[in-house]
Tab-separated table of C-alpha atoms in Angstrom:
chain	number	residue	atom	x	y	z
L	58	VAL	CA	-5.483	-18.211	-27.334
L	59	ASP	CA	-4.615	-14.544	-27.016
L	60	ARG	CA	-3.667	-15.025	-23.381
L	61	LYS	CA	-1.572	-18.062	-24.210
L	62	GLU	CA	0.383	-16.089	-26.777
L	63	LEU	CA	0.761	-13.234	-24.314
L	64	PHE	CA	2.272	-15.491	-21.648
L	65	VAL	CA	4.618	-17.177	-24.097
L	66	ASN	CA	5.760	-13.849	-25.565
L	67	ILE	CA	6.505	-12.545	-22.083
L	68	ALA	CA	8.585	-15.618	-21.259
L	69	GLU	CA	10.510	-15.452	-24.530
L	70	ASP	CA	11.342	-11.753	-24.317
L	71	PRO	CA	10.395	-10.157	-20.965
L	72	LEU	CA	12.508	-7.061	-21.647
L	73	ASN	CA	10.436	-6.026	-24.633
L	74	ASN	CA	7.133	-7.641	-23.625
L	75	ARG	CA	6.554	-5.874	-20.315
L	76	ASP	CA	2.936	-6.669	-19.615
L	77	TRP	CA	4.134	-8.781	-16.670
L	78	LEU	CA	4.862	-5.532	-14.837
L	79	LYS	CA	1.090	-4.942	-14.598
L	80	ALA	CA	0.574	-8.003	-12.384
L	81	ASP	CA	0.017	-7.672	-8.632
L	82	CYS	CA	3.280	-9.543	-8.020
L	83	PRO	CA	5.289	-8.931	-11.211
L	84	LEU	CA	8.315	-11.123	-10.516
L	85	GLN	CA	6.194	-14.044	-9.336
L	86	PHE	CA	4.040	-13.756	-12.436
L	87	LEU	CA	7.123	-13.609	-14.668
L	88	ALA	CA	8.478	-16.781	-13.020
L	89	TRP	CA	5.141	-18.474	-13.742
L	90	CYS	CA	5.316	-17.403	-17.390
L	91	PHE	CA	8.708	-19.101	-17.690
L	92	GLU	CA	7.256	-22.302	-16.241
L	93	TYR	CA	4.140	-22.132	-18.416
L	94	ARG	CA	6.281	-21.836	-21.534
L	95	ALA	CA	8.455	-24.789	-20.422
L	96	TRP	CA	5.346	-26.920	-19.827
L	97	LEU	CA	3.982	-26.124	-23.292
L	98	GLN	CA	7.267	-27.171	-24.866
L	99	ASP	CA	7.487	-30.572	-23.103
L	100	PRO	CA	4.384	-31.351	-20.995
L	101	LEU	CA	5.235	-35.037	-20.374
L	102	ASN	CA	8.673	-34.374	-18.889
L	103	PHE	CA	7.957	-31.002	-17.309
L	104	LYS	CA	8.842	-30.498	-13.620
L	105	SER	CA	7.727	-27.416	-11.757
L	106	HIS	CA	10.290	-25.544	-9.694
L	107	LEU	CA	8.014	-22.848	-8.287
L	108	PRO	CA	7.072	-22.943	-4.588
L	109	VAL	CA	3.392	-23.308	-3.753
L	110	GLY	CA	2.811	-21.151	-0.695
L	111	LEU	CA	0.464	-22.037	2.181
L	112	ASP	CA	-0.229	-18.911	4.208
L	113	GLY	CA	-1.477	-18.732	7.797
L	114	SER	CA	-4.757	-16.953	8.463
L	115	CYS	CA	-3.573	-13.992	10.589
L	116	ASN	CA	-0.958	-16.254	12.135
L	117	GLY	CA	-0.144	-14.263	15.275
L	118	LEU	CA	-3.787	-14.289	16.310
L	119	GLN	CA	-3.938	-18.005	15.531
L	120	HIS	CA	-1.248	-18.598	18.141
L	121	LEU	CA	-2.967	-16.337	20.671
L	122	SER	CA	-6.258	-18.166	20.167
L	123	ALA	CA	-4.606	-21.589	20.357
L	124	MET	CA	-2.698	-20.982	23.584
L	125	THR	CA	-5.859	-19.693	25.284
L	126	ARG	CA	-8.230	-22.146	23.560
L	127	ASP	CA	-10.335	-19.138	22.541
L	128	PRO	CA	-13.347	-20.430	20.561
L	129	ILE	CA	-14.271	-16.995	19.184
L	130	GLY	CA	-10.790	-15.988	18.097
L	131	GLY	CA	-10.124	-19.548	16.955
L	132	ALA	CA	-13.128	-19.564	14.639
L	133	ALA	CA	-12.259	-16.096	13.326
L	134	THR	CA	-8.712	-17.218	12.437
L	135	ASN	CA	-9.779	-20.553	10.925
L	136	LEU	CA	-8.587	-22.893	13.660
L	137	THR	CA	-11.916	-24.685	13.350
L	138	PRO	CA	-13.449	-26.365	10.283
L	139	SER	CA	-15.741	-24.197	8.193
L	140	PRO	CA	-17.244	-24.582	4.710
L	141	THR	CA	-16.063	-21.051	3.899
L	142	MET	CA	-12.994	-19.119	4.933
L	143	ASN	CA	-13.549	-16.864	7.937
L	144	ASP	CA	-12.211	-13.348	7.472
L	145	ILE	CA	-11.228	-11.806	10.806
L	146	TYR	CA	-10.614	-8.420	9.192
L	147	ARG	CA	-14.146	-8.319	7.855
L	148	GLN	CA	-15.534	-9.474	11.213
L	149	VAL	CA	-13.762	-6.628	13.006
L	150	ALA	CA	-14.987	-4.158	10.370
L	151	GLU	CA	-18.557	-5.370	10.875
L	152	ALA	CA	-18.243	-5.208	14.673
L	153	ALA	CA	-16.837	-1.674	14.404
L	154	THR	CA	-19.720	-0.670	12.130
L	155	ALA	CA	-22.264	-2.026	14.603
L	156	ARG	CA	-20.657	-0.085	17.449
L	157	MET	CA	-20.484	3.055	15.324
L	158	ALA	CA	-24.126	2.806	14.233
L	159	ALA	CA	-25.327	2.447	17.825
L	160	PHE	CA	-23.501	5.558	19.035
L	161	SER	CA	-23.907	9.308	18.699
L	162	TYR	CA	-21.575	12.098	19.754
L	163	LEU	CA	-24.521	14.448	20.013
L	164	GLY	CA	-26.283	14.933	23.280
L	165	GLU	CA	-27.175	17.624	25.725
L	166	GLY	CA	-24.450	20.240	25.695
L	167	ALA	CA	-22.581	18.779	22.706
L	168	ASP	CA	-19.747	21.153	21.839
L	169	GLU	CA	-18.154	21.967	18.492
L	170	VAL	CA	-15.677	19.072	18.752
L	171	ALA	CA	-18.508	16.588	19.353
L	172	GLN	CA	-20.437	17.971	16.386
L	173	LYS	CA	-17.379	17.614	14.160
L	174	LYS	CA	-16.827	14.016	15.265
L	175	GLU	CA	-20.499	13.246	14.708
L	176	ALA	CA	-20.253	14.505	11.142
L	177	VAL	CA	-17.215	12.260	10.615
L	178	ARG	CA	-19.053	9.278	12.144
L	179	LEU	CA	-21.902	9.738	9.687
L	180	LYS	CA	-19.418	9.960	6.809
L	181	TRP	CA	-17.882	6.639	7.856
L	182	LEU	CA	-21.294	4.995	7.986
L	183	ALA	CA	-22.135	6.337	4.544
L	184	HIS	CA	-18.755	5.282	3.145
L	185	GLY	CA	-18.706	1.918	4.939
L	186	VAL	CA	-16.010	0.477	7.198
L	187	SER	CA	-14.118	-1.965	5.006
L	188	ARG	CA	-11.788	-4.773	6.004
L	189	SER	CA	-8.836	-2.927	4.470
L	190	ALA	CA	-9.440	0.059	6.775
L	191	VAL	CA	-8.859	-2.075	9.881
L	192	LYS	CA	-6.627	-4.817	8.483
L	193	ARG	CA	-3.235	-3.576	9.649
L	194	ALA	CA	-4.504	-2.739	13.122
L	195	VAL	CA	-5.897	-6.267	13.479
L	196	MET	CA	-2.855	-7.917	11.915
L	197	THR	CA	-0.447	-6.190	14.311
L	198	THR	CA	-2.518	-6.767	17.460
L	199	PRO	CA	-0.415	-9.785	18.564
L	200	TYR	CA	2.727	-7.733	18.109
L	201	GLY	CA	1.894	-4.925	20.503
L	202	VAL	CA	0.236	-2.317	18.292
L	203	THR	CA	-1.037	0.689	20.220
L	204	LYS	CA	-4.230	2.580	19.553
L	205	ARG	CA	-2.181	5.566	18.411
L	206	SER	CA	-0.182	3.448	15.963
L	207	ALA	CA	-3.387	1.855	14.682
L	208	THR	CA	-4.784	5.342	14.077
L	209	ASP	CA	-1.684	6.229	12.055
L	210	TYR	CA	-2.131	3.048	9.993
L	211	VAL	CA	-5.640	4.142	8.982
L	212	ILE	CA	-4.193	7.418	7.726
L	213	SER	CA	-1.159	6.019	5.881
L	214	ASP	CA	-2.629	2.763	4.554
L	215	TYR	CA	-6.167	3.857	3.788
L	216	LEU	CA	-6.954	7.554	3.770
L	217	GLU	CA	-3.744	8.744	2.112
L	218	GLN	CA	-4.168	6.018	-0.515
L	219	GLY	CA	-7.411	7.638	-1.616
L	220	GLN	CA	-9.638	4.785	-0.480
L	221	ALA	CA	-12.050	7.138	1.296
L	222	PRO	CA	-12.482	10.153	-0.998
L	223	THR	CA	-15.377	11.422	1.142
L	224	PHE	CA	-12.788	12.758	3.611
L	225	ASP	CA	-10.703	15.835	2.950
L	226	LYS	CA	-7.009	15.845	3.894
L	227	GLU	CA	-7.589	18.161	6.814
L	228	GLU	CA	-10.059	15.593	8.191
L	229	TYR	CA	-7.714	12.610	8.032
L	230	TYR	CA	-6.587	12.584	11.661
L	231	THR	CA	-10.098	13.117	13.018
L	232	ALA	CA	-11.489	10.494	10.650
L	233	ALA	CA	-8.871	7.924	11.683
L	234	SER	CA	-9.342	8.714	15.380
L	235	VAL	CA	-13.116	8.359	15.143
L	236	LEU	CA	-12.830	5.048	13.304
L	237	MET	CA	-10.416	3.679	15.876
L	238	GLU	CA	-12.726	4.660	18.744
L	239	PHE	CA	-14.997	1.903	17.441
L	240	ALA	CA	-12.532	-0.447	15.742
L	241	TRP	CA	-10.229	-0.723	18.760
L	242	PRO	CA	-12.859	-2.270	21.075
L	243	ALA	CA	-14.211	-4.244	18.088
L	244	ILE	CA	-10.862	-6.045	17.868
L	245	GLY	CA	-11.444	-7.098	21.474
L	246	ASP	CA	-14.898	-8.358	20.501
L	247	VAL	CA	-13.280	-10.841	18.128
L	248	VAL	CA	-9.895	-11.440	19.749
L	249	VAL	CA	-11.424	-11.994	23.165
L	250	ARG	CA	-8.832	-13.877	25.179
L	251	GLY	CA	-5.896	-12.717	23.071
L	252	ARG	CA	-6.146	-9.191	24.431
L	253	HIS	CA	-5.979	-10.613	27.979
L	254	VAL	CA	-2.818	-12.536	27.120
L	255	LEU	CA	-1.111	-9.448	25.726
L	256	ASP	CA	-1.977	-7.488	28.872
L	257	TRP	CA	-0.687	-10.342	31.036
L	258	LEU	CA	2.599	-10.483	29.122
L	259	ARG	CA	3.112	-6.737	29.507
L	260	LYS	CA	2.461	-6.873	33.253
L	261	SER	CA	4.654	-9.946	33.582
L	262	ALA	CA	7.531	-8.143	31.881
L	263	GLY	CA	7.271	-5.411	34.505
L	264	THR	CA	7.375	-7.970	37.306
L	265	ILE	CA	10.339	-9.817	35.810
L	266	THR	CA	12.248	-6.567	35.275
L	267	LYS	CA	11.999	-5.705	38.981
L	268	ASN	CA	13.636	-8.986	39.964
L	269	MET	CA	16.228	-9.337	37.216
L	270	ASP	CA	19.647	-10.896	37.699
L	271	GLU	CA	22.866	-9.304	36.503
L	272	ASP	CA	22.260	-10.285	32.871
L	273	LYS	CA	19.155	-8.073	32.687
L	274	VAL	CA	17.635	-10.535	30.194
L	275	ILE	CA	14.165	-12.068	29.933
L	276	TRP	CA	14.402	-15.504	28.361
L	277	TRP	CA	12.187	-18.517	27.725
L	278	ARG	CA	12.536	-21.868	25.978
L	279	THR	CA	10.271	-22.358	22.972
L	280	PRO	CA	8.517	-25.665	22.195
L	281	SER	CA	11.055	-26.383	19.451
L	282	GLY	CA	13.871	-26.292	22.018
L	283	PHE	CA	15.397	-22.968	21.033
L	284	VAL	CA	15.880	-20.280	23.667
L	285	ALA	CA	14.401	-16.855	22.968
L	286	SER	CA	15.469	-13.776	24.892
L	287	GLN	CA	15.189	-10.022	24.968
L	288	SER	CA	17.226	-7.279	26.588
L	289	HIS	CA	16.354	-3.601	26.879
L	290	PHE	CA	18.458	-0.992	28.647
L	291	GLU	CA	17.783	2.595	29.577
L	292	LEU	CA	19.663	5.155	27.550
L	293	GLU	CA	22.170	7.647	28.905
L	294	PHE	CA	23.059	10.744	26.921
L	295	ARG	CA	26.439	12.401	26.742
L	296	ARG	CA	27.119	15.843	25.392
L	297	ILE	CA	30.135	16.079	23.129
L	298	SER	CA	31.702	19.314	22.012
L	299	THR	CA	32.318	19.512	18.267
L	300	ARG	CA	32.389	22.046	15.489
L	301	LEU	CA	31.279	19.642	12.769
L	302	TYR	CA	28.547	21.114	10.561
L	303	GLY	CA	28.579	24.250	12.678
L	304	VAL	CA	27.205	22.422	15.752
L	305	GLU	CA	29.097	23.056	18.969
L	306	LYS	CA	27.552	20.282	21.089
L	307	ILE	CA	25.647	17.125	20.248
L	308	ARG	CA	23.860	14.579	22.423
L	309	VAL	CA	25.023	10.985	21.916
L	310	PRO	CA	22.885	8.124	23.306
L	311	GLN	CA	24.514	5.150	25.001
L	312	GLU	CA	23.001	2.127	26.712
L	313	SER	CA	23.317	2.051	30.484
L	314	ASP	CA	23.514	-1.002	32.749
L	315	THR	CA	19.957	-0.413	33.988
L	316	ALA	CA	17.145	-2.505	32.512
L	317	ASP	CA	14.440	-0.500	30.780
L	318	PRO	CA	11.075	-1.723	32.147
L	319	ASN	CA	9.061	0.059	29.448
L	320	GLY	CA	11.183	-1.512	26.728
L	321	HIS	CA	10.642	-4.972	28.209
L	322	LYS	CA	6.888	-4.386	28.560
L	323	ALA	CA	6.580	-3.286	24.946
L	324	GLY	CA	8.865	-6.044	23.671
L	325	LEU	CA	7.645	-9.177	25.428
L	326	PRO	CA	4.220	-9.599	23.727
L	327	PRO	CA	5.497	-9.417	20.129
L	328	ASN	CA	8.692	-11.346	20.867
L	329	PHE	CA	6.812	-14.102	22.682
L	330	ILE	CA	4.299	-14.552	19.848
L	331	HIS	CA	7.026	-14.438	17.192
L	332	SER	CA	8.977	-17.108	19.067
L	333	LEU	CA	5.956	-19.426	18.927
L	334	ASP	CA	5.321	-19.023	15.216
L	335	ALA	CA	9.066	-19.582	14.738
L	336	ALA	CA	8.809	-22.763	16.828
L	337	HIS	CA	5.987	-23.997	14.597
L	338	LEU	CA	8.125	-23.322	11.535
L	339	HIS	CA	11.092	-25.131	13.149
L	340	VAL	CA	9.217	-28.358	13.877
L	341	VAL	CA	7.543	-28.397	10.451
L	342	ALA	CA	10.895	-27.947	8.682
L	343	ALA	CA	12.558	-30.611	10.842
L	344	ALA	CA	9.831	-33.177	10.115
L	345	ALA	CA	9.486	-32.399	6.406
L	346	PRO	CA	12.136	-34.874	5.137
L	347	GLU	CA	10.323	-37.732	6.890
L	348	ARG	CA	7.299	-36.956	4.685
L	349	GLY	CA	9.382	-36.855	1.522
L	350	ILE	CA	9.377	-33.046	1.396
L	351	THR	CA	12.881	-32.092	0.337
L	352	SER	CA	12.397	-28.496	-0.791
L	353	LEU	CA	11.023	-25.698	1.386
L	354	ALA	CA	10.623	-21.942	0.977
L	355	MET	CA	9.502	-20.488	4.303
L	356	ILE	CA	9.047	-16.912	5.472
L	357	HIS	CA	7.319	-16.329	8.801
L	358	ASP	CA	3.819	-17.783	8.226
L	359	ASP	CA	4.159	-18.595	4.535
L	360	TYR	CA	5.258	-22.199	4.011
L	361	GLY	CA	6.118	-23.148	0.459
L	362	THR	CA	7.125	-26.307	-1.376
L	363	HIS	CA	6.800	-27.761	-4.859
L	364	ALA	CA	3.326	-28.587	-6.126
L	365	ALA	CA	3.946	-32.337	-5.886
L	366	ASP	CA	4.570	-32.046	-2.118
L	367	ALA	CA	1.950	-29.408	-1.296
L	368	ASP	CA	-0.594	-31.923	0.041
L	369	ALA	CA	1.965	-33.475	2.380
L	370	LEU	CA	3.031	-30.059	3.673
L	371	TYR	CA	-0.629	-29.062	4.097
L	372	GLU	CA	-1.142	-31.990	6.492
L	373	LEU	CA	2.189	-31.589	8.286
L	374	ILE	CA	1.563	-27.931	9.123
L	375	ARG	CA	-1.682	-28.854	10.875
L	376	GLU	CA	-0.307	-31.874	12.689
L	377	LYS	CA	2.647	-29.963	14.129
L	378	PHE	CA	0.507	-27.016	15.238
L	379	VAL	CA	-1.760	-29.397	17.173
L	380	TRP	CA	1.299	-31.213	18.563
L	381	LEU	CA	2.760	-27.923	19.752
L	382	TYR	CA	-0.281	-26.811	21.736
L	383	LYS	CA	-1.227	-30.258	23.047
L	384	ASN	CA	2.251	-30.901	24.439
L	385	PHE	CA	3.247	-27.411	25.581
L	386	ASP	CA	1.643	-24.590	27.523
L	387	PRO	CA	3.897	-21.588	26.804
L	388	LEU	CA	2.086	-19.219	29.176
L	389	GLN	CA	2.168	-21.619	32.089
L	390	ASP	CA	5.836	-22.380	31.418
L	391	LEU	CA	6.687	-18.670	31.591
L	392	GLN	CA	4.592	-18.266	34.743
L	393	GLU	CA	6.362	-21.121	36.525
L	394	GLN	CA	9.795	-19.981	35.369
L	395	TYR	CA	9.432	-16.524	36.895
L	396	GLY	CA	6.819	-17.085	39.624
L	397	LEU	CA	4.266	-14.845	37.915
L	398	THR	CA	0.552	-14.455	38.510
L	399	LYS	CA	-1.651	-16.990	36.767
L	400	PRO	CA	-2.114	-16.402	33.032
L	401	PRO	CA	-5.612	-15.846	31.616
L	402	SER	CA	-7.958	-18.812	31.823
L	403	LYS	CA	-8.556	-21.046	28.831
L	404	GLY	CA	-11.690	-21.493	26.778
L	405	ASP	CA	-13.144	-24.653	25.288
L	406	LEU	CA	-11.627	-24.579	21.787
L	407	ASP	CA	-10.839	-28.120	20.617
L	408	ILE	CA	-7.281	-27.782	19.347
L	409	ASP	CA	-7.554	-31.112	17.490
L	410	SER	CA	-10.054	-29.466	15.135
L	411	VAL	CA	-7.165	-27.653	13.431
L	412	VAL	CA	-6.335	-30.889	11.585
L	413	ASN	CA	-9.662	-30.715	9.756
L	414	SER	CA	-9.669	-26.974	9.084
L	415	GLU	CA	-9.289	-26.386	5.365
L	416	PHE	CA	-8.469	-22.690	5.723
L	417	PHE	CA	-6.028	-22.803	8.684
L	418	PHE	CA	-3.127	-22.480	6.250
L	419	SER	CA	-4.282	-22.172	2.665
């Protein structure tokens, strides 16, 4: 009863009853309080207007696993049926822990640096490698994260947030670097074929850049019919004389007409994966009215609709994902378009199993 009164009081006067600000998502919780109050007032005629979100399980890695039919990555990202939800972040954390426990920096002739890293390794083992310590590195793998960036994520998202008080501030960089020495290959243990695809896309971008036409653009057609493209140009700098702010000369960057191969290599993996999750969203949204789904709230890999239509959207998301990867081979299409080397081989993941996976989008 106390909670009921709390929720109603918040909805009636949120400016003075500010307990909603303590929620993890304050505005979403406040919106729910409004709906809860409306339901209490007229339960028989009440209609919900809040979107029920269905969120992909590390969506970028789902696409990587699907296009390569990777059974390991597919299971880790819930492409296959399972009685419990698989947590790829926890799996990577456990794989990193196993690698860390089986290693020692000490050996014959170990120097001071090795001894310092060994002390940090032991601290990690005592503290425990949690899913949150590796989550952002895993999440951004399909989008071209580098080992250096992943190391910075451990510092900013974990250590600086006080989640590992066993480390002093002066140890943060060493601690993050040591963790990533084990977590980085552990990601490859779980995302087996996905890493090969990302490498292939980077190399392919270099090949395409060498043989570009005048437009200096890499483009491809997505399964939904939309064309995706990227353009990267090398920068030229000009020096301009000025006395603004006491500066006599400044350097001003300007794009040249020369394609930037490094920019294309860095850009193709994330852009290619994003274009595929966008294609999935496109075909789901286009087919929704046929299933009686008239309201959608969609952001990247979060598909929302009203509660009454949630079951229909749940099924449609799965059907269209299977349709996409049964009828299209994005890597082969790109290979044939540009005459590239063969993409990585496929595994034996049954893509039809997505239809029966409870936790694919949940």
